[in-house]
PDB file of C-alpha atoms in Angstrom:
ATOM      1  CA  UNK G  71     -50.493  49.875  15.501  1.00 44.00           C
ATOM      2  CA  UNK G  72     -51.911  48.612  18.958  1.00 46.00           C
ATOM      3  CA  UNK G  73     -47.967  47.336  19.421  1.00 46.00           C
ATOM      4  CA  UNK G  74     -46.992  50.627  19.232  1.00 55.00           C
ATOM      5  CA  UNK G  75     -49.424  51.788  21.452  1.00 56.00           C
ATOM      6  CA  UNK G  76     -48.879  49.154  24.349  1.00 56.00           C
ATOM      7  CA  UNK G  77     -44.873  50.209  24.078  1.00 55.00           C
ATOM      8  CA  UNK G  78     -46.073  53.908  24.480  1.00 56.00           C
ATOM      9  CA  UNK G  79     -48.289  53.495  27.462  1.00 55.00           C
ATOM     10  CA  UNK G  80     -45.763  51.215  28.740  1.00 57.00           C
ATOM     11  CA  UNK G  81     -42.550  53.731  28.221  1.00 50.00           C
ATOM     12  CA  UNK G  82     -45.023  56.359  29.917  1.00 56.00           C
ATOM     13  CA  UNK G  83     -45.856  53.630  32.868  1.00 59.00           C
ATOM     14  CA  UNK G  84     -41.831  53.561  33.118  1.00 57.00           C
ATOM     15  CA  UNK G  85     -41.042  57.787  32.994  1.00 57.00           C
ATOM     16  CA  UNK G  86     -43.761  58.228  35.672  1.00 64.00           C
ATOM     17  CA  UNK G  87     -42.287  55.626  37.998  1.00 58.00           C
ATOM     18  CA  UNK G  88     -38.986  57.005  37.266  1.00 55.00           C
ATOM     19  CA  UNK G  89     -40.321  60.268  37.978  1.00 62.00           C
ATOM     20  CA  UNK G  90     -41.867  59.339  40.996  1.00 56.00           C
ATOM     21  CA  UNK G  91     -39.133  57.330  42.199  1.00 50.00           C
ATOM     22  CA  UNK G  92     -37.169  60.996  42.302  1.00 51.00           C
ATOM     23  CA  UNK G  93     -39.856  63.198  44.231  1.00 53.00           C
ATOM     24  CA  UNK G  94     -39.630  60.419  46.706  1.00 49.00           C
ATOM     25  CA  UNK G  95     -35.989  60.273  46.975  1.00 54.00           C
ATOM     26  CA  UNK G  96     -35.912  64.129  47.245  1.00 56.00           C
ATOM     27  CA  UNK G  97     -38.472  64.009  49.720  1.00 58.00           C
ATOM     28  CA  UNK G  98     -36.462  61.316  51.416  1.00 54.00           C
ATOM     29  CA  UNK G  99     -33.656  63.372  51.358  1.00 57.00           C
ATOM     30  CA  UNK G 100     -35.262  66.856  52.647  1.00 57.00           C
ATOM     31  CA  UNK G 101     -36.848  64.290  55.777  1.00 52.00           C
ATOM     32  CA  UNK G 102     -33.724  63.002  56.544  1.00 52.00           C
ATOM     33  CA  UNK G 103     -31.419  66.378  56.655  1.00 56.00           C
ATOM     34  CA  UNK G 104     -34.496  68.392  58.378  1.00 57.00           C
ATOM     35  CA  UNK G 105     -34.670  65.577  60.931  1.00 50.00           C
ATOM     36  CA  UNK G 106     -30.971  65.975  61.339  1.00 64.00           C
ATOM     37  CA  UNK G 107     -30.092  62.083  60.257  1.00 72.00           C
ATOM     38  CA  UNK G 108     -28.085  62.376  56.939  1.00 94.00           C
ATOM     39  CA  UNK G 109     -24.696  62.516  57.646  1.00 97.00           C
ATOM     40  CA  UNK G 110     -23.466  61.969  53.865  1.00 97.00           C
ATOM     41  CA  UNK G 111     -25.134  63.179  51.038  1.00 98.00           C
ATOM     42  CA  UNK G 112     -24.092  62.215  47.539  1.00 98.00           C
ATOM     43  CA  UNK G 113     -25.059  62.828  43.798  1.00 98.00           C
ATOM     44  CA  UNK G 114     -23.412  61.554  40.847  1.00 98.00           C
ATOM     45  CA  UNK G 115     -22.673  64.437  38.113  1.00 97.00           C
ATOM     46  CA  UNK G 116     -21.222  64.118  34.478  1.00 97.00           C
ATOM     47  CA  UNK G 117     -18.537  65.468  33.686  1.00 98.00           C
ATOM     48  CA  UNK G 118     -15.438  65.506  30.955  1.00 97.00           C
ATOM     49  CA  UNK G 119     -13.943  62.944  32.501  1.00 97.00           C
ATOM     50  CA  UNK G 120     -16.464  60.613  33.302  1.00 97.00           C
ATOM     51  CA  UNK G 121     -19.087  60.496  35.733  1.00 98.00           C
ATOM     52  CA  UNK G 122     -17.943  61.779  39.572  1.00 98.00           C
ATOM     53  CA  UNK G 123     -19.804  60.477  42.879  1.00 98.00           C
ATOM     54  CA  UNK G 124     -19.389  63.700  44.969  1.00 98.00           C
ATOM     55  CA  UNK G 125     -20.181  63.803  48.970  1.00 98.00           C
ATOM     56  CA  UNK G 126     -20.591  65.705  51.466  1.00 98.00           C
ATOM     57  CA  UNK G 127     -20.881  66.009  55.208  1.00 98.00           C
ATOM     58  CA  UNK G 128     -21.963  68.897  57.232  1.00 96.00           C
ATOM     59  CA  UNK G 129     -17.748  70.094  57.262  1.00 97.00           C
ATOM     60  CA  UNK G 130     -17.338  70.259  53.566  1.00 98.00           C
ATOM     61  CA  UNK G 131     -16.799  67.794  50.227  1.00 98.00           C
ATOM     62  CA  UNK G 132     -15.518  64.865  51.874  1.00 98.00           C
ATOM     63  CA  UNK G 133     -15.112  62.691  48.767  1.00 98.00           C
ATOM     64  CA  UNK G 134     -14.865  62.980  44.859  1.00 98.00           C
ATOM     65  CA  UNK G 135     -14.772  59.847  43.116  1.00 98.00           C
ATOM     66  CA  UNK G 136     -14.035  58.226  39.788  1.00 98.00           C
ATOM     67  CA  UNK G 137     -16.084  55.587  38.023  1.00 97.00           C
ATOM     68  CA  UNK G 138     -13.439  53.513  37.758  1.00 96.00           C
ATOM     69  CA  UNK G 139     -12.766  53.325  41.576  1.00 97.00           C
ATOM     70  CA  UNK G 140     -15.882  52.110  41.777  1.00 97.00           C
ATOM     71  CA  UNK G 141     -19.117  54.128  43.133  1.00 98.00           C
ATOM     72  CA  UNK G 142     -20.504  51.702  45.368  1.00 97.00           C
ATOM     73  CA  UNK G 143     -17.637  50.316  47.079  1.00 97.00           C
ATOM     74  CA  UNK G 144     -16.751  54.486  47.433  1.00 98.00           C
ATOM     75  CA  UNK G 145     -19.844  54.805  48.928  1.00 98.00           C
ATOM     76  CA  UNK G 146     -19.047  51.654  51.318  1.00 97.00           C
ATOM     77  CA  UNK G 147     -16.036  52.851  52.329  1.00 97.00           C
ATOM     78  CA  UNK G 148     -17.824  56.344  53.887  1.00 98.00           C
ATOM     79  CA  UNK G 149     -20.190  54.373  55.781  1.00 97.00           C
ATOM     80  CA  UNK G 150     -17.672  52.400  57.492  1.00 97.00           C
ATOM     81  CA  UNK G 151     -15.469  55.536  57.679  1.00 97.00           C
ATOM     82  CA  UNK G 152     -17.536  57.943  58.578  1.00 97.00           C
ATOM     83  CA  UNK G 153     -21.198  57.190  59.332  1.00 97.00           C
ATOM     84  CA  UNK G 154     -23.521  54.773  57.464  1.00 96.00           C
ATOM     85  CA  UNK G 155     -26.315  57.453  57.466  1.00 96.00           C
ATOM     86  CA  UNK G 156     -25.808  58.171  53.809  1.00 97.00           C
ATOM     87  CA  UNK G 157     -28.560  59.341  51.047  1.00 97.00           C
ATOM     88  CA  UNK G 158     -28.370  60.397  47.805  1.00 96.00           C
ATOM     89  CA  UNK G 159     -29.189  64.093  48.294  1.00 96.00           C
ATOM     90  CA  UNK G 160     -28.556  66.205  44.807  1.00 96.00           C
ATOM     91  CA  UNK G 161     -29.523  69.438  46.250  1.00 95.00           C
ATOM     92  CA  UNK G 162     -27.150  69.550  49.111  1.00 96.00           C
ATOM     93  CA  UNK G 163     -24.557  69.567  46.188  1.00 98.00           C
ATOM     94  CA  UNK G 164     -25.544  72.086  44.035  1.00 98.00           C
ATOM     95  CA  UNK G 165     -22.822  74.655  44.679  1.00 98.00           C
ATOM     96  CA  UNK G 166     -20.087  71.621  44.537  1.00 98.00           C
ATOM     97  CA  UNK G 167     -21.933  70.353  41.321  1.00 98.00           C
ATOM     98  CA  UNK G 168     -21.897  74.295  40.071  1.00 98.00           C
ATOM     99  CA  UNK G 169     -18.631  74.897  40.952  1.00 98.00           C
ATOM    100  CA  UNK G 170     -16.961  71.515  39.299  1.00 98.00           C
ATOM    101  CA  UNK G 171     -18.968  73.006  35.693  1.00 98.00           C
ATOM    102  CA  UNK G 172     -17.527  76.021  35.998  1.00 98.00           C
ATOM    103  CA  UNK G 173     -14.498  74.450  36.291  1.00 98.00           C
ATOM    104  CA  UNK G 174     -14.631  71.971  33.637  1.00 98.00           C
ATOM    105  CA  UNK G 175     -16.028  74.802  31.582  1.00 96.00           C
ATOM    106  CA  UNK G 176     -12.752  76.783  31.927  1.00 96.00           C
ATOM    107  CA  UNK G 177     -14.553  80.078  34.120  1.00 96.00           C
ATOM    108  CA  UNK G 178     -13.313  78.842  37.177  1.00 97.00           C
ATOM    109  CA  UNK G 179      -9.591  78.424  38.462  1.00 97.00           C
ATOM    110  CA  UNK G 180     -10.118  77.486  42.198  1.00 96.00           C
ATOM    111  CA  UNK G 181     -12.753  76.192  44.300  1.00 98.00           C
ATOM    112  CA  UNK G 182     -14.509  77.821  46.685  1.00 97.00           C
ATOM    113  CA  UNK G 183     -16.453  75.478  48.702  1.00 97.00           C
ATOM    114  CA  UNK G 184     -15.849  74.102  52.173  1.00 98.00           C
ATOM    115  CA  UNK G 185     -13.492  70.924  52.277  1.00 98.00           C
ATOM    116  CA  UNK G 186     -13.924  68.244  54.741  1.00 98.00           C
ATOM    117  CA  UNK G 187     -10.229  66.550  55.000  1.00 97.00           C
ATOM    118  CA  UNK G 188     -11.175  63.892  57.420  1.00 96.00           C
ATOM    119  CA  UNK G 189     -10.663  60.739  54.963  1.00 97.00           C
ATOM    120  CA  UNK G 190      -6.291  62.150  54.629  1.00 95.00           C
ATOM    121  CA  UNK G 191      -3.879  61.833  57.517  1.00 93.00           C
ATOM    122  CA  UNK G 192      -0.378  62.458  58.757  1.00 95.00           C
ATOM    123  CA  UNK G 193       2.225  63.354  56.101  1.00 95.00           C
ATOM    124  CA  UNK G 194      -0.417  62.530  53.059  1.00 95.00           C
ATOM    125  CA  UNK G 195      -2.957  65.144  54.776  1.00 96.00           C
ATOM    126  CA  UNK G 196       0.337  67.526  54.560  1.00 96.00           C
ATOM    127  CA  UNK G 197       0.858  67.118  50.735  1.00 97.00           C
ATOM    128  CA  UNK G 198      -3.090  67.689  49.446  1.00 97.00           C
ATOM    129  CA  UNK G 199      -2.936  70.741  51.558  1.00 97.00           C
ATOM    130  CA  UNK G 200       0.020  71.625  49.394  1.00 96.00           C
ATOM    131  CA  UNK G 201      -1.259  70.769  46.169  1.00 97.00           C
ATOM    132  CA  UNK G 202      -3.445  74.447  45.497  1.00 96.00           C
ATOM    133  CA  UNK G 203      -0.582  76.508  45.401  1.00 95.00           C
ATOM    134  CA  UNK G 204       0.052  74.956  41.876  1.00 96.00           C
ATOM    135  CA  UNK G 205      -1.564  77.426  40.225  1.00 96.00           C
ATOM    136  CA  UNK G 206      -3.995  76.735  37.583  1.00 97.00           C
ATOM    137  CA  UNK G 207      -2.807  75.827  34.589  1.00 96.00           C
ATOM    138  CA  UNK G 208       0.844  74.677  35.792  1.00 97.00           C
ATOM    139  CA  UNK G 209       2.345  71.614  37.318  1.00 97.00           C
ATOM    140  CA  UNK G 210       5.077  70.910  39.771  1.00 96.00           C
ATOM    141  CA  UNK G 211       7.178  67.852  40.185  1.00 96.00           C
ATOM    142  CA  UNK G 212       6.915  64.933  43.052  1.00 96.00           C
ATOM    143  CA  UNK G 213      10.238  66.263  44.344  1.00 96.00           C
ATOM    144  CA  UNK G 214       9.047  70.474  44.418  1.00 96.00           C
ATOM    145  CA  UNK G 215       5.724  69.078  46.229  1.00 96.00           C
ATOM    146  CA  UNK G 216       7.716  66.979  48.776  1.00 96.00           C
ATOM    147  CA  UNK G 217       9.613  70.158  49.526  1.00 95.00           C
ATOM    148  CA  UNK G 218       6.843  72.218  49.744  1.00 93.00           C
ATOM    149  CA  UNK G 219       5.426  69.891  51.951  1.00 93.00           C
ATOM    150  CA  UNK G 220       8.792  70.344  54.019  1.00 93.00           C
ATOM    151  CA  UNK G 221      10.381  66.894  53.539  1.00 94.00           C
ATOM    152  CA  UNK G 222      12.115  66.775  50.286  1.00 94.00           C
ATOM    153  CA  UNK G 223      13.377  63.114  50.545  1.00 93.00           C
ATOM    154  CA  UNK G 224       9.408  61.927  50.733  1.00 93.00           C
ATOM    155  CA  UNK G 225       9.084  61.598  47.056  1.00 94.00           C
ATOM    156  CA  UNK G 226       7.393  58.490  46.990  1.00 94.00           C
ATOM    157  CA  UNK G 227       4.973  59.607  50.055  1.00 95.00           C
ATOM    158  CA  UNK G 228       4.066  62.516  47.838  1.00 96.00           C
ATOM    159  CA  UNK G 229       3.354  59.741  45.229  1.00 95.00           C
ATOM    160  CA  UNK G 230       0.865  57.795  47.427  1.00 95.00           C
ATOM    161  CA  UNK G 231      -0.665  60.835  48.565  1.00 96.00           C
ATOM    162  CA  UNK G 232      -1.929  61.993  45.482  1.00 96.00           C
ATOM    163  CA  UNK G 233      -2.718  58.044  44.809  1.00 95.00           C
ATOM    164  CA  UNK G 234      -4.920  58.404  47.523  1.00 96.00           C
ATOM    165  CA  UNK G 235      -5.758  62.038  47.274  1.00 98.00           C
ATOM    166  CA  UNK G 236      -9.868  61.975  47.986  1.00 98.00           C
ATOM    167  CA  UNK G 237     -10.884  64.987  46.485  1.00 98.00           C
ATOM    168  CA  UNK G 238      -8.849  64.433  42.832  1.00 98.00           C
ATOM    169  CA  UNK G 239     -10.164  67.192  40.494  1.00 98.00           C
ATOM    170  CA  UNK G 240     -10.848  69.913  43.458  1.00 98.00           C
ATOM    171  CA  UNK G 241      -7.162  68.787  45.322  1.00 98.00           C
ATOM    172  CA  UNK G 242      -5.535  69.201  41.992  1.00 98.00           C
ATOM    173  CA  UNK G 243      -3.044  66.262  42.048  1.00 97.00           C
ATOM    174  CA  UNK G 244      -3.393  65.971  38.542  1.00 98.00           C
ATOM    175  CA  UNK G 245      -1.090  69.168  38.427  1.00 98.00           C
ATOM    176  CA  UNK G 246       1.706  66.494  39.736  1.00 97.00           C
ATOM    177  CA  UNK G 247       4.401  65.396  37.165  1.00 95.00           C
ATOM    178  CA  UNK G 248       7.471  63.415  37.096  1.00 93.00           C
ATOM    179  CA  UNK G 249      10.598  65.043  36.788  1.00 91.00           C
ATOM    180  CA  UNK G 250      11.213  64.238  33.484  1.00 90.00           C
ATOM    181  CA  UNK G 251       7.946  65.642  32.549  1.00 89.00           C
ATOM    182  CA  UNK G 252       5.815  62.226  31.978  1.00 90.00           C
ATOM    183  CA  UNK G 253       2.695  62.586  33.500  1.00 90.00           C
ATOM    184  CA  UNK G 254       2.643  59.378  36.056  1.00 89.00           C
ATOM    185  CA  UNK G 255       0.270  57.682  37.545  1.00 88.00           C
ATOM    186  CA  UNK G 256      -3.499  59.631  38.397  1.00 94.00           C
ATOM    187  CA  UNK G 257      -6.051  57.674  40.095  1.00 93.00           C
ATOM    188  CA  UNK G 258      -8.753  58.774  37.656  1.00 95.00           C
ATOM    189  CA  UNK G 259      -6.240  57.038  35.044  1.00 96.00           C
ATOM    190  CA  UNK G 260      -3.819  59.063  32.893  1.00 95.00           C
ATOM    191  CA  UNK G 261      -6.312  59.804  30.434  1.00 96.00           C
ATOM    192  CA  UNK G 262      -8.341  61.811  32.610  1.00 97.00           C
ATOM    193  CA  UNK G 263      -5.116  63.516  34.087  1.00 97.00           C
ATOM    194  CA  UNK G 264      -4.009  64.499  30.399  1.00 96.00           C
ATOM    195  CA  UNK G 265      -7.497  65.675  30.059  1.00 97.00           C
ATOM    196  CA  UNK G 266      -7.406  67.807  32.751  1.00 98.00           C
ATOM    197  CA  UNK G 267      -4.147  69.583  32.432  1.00 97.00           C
ATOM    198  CA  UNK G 268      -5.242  70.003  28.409  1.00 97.00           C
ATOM    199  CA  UNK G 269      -8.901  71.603  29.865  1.00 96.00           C
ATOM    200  CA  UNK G 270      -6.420  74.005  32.092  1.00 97.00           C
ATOM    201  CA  UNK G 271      -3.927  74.474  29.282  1.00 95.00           C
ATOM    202  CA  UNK G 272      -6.550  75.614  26.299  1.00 92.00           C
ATOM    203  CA  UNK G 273      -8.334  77.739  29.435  1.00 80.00           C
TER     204      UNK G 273
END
């Protein structure tokens, strides 16, 4: 019996650290983005296809990632990219983490929130700018996207832009085909790009 109470005091010891751990990371967080020195914030959300490292700047979403492309070198590749001042910062994603529910819940068919398209350039940038006109629920081929994108030879540069796409999920590349109607490559994996065209489909 005095086991059992030594693991409960000591599960308690480990909650309240955890849960102080948090206020001072939110505090942390609120310090840093009053004093005007977090440039990236970033939370990590669940979702149906895994769990998504989202972040933002003060432009927009500037990045949605998979787990498999791995969070930390993600997280890496911003600082070198865009500015090292990064902190995890939930609350400055609540709408993006709202609207990405929403969406996953099948009540919302676009996005609303800001976009920062800083991390796409050239031709590529030209593509994921395409990509929301396929509406919801659809798909379109390599070859219509490289001719919306007003260079219908640039199949394969439509292919590497949505293999680079930064924003998968809210830049709907997913909504990209082959011709012949097999689904391709998806940087999240094809399982989570059948996953989201059947979450779209049944919605």
């Amino acid at each position: 019996m005095n086991t059992d109470h030594g693991l409960i005091r000591d599960l308690a010891h480990i909650t309240d650290g955890a849960d102080k751990m948090t206020a001072l990371r939110a505090r942390l967080a609120a310090a840093a983005d009053r004093d005007g020195i977090l440039d990236i914030a970033y939370r990590i959300i669940d979702s149906p296809v895994g769990p998504l490292l989202v972040a933002a700047t003060d432009r927009g979403l500037v990045r949605v990632a998979y787990a498999r492309e791995d969070h930390d070198a993600v997280l890496q590749q911003l600082a070198e990219k865009i500015s090292p001042r990064i902190l995890r910062a939930p609350a400055r994603l609540d709408t993006v983490a709202r609207e990405l529910d929403e969406y996953f819940d099948g009540s919302r068919h676009t996005f609303d929130i800001a976009l920062d398209w800083r991390l796409s350039q050239g031709f590529r940038s030209t593509v994921l700018h395409h990509l929301p006109e396929i509406d919801y629920g659809h798909t379109a081929s390599y070859a219509t996207v490289a001719k919306l994108a007003g260079n219908p030879k640039a199949v394969r540069a439509v292919g590497s832009a949505c293999a680079t796409n930064p924003l998968p999920v809210v830049v709907p590349c997913h909504r990209v085909i082959r011709s012949d109607g097999a689904m391709g490559g998806y940087l999240g994996g094809v399982e989570a790009k059948r996953t989201l065209l059947a979450l779209e489909a049944a919605a």
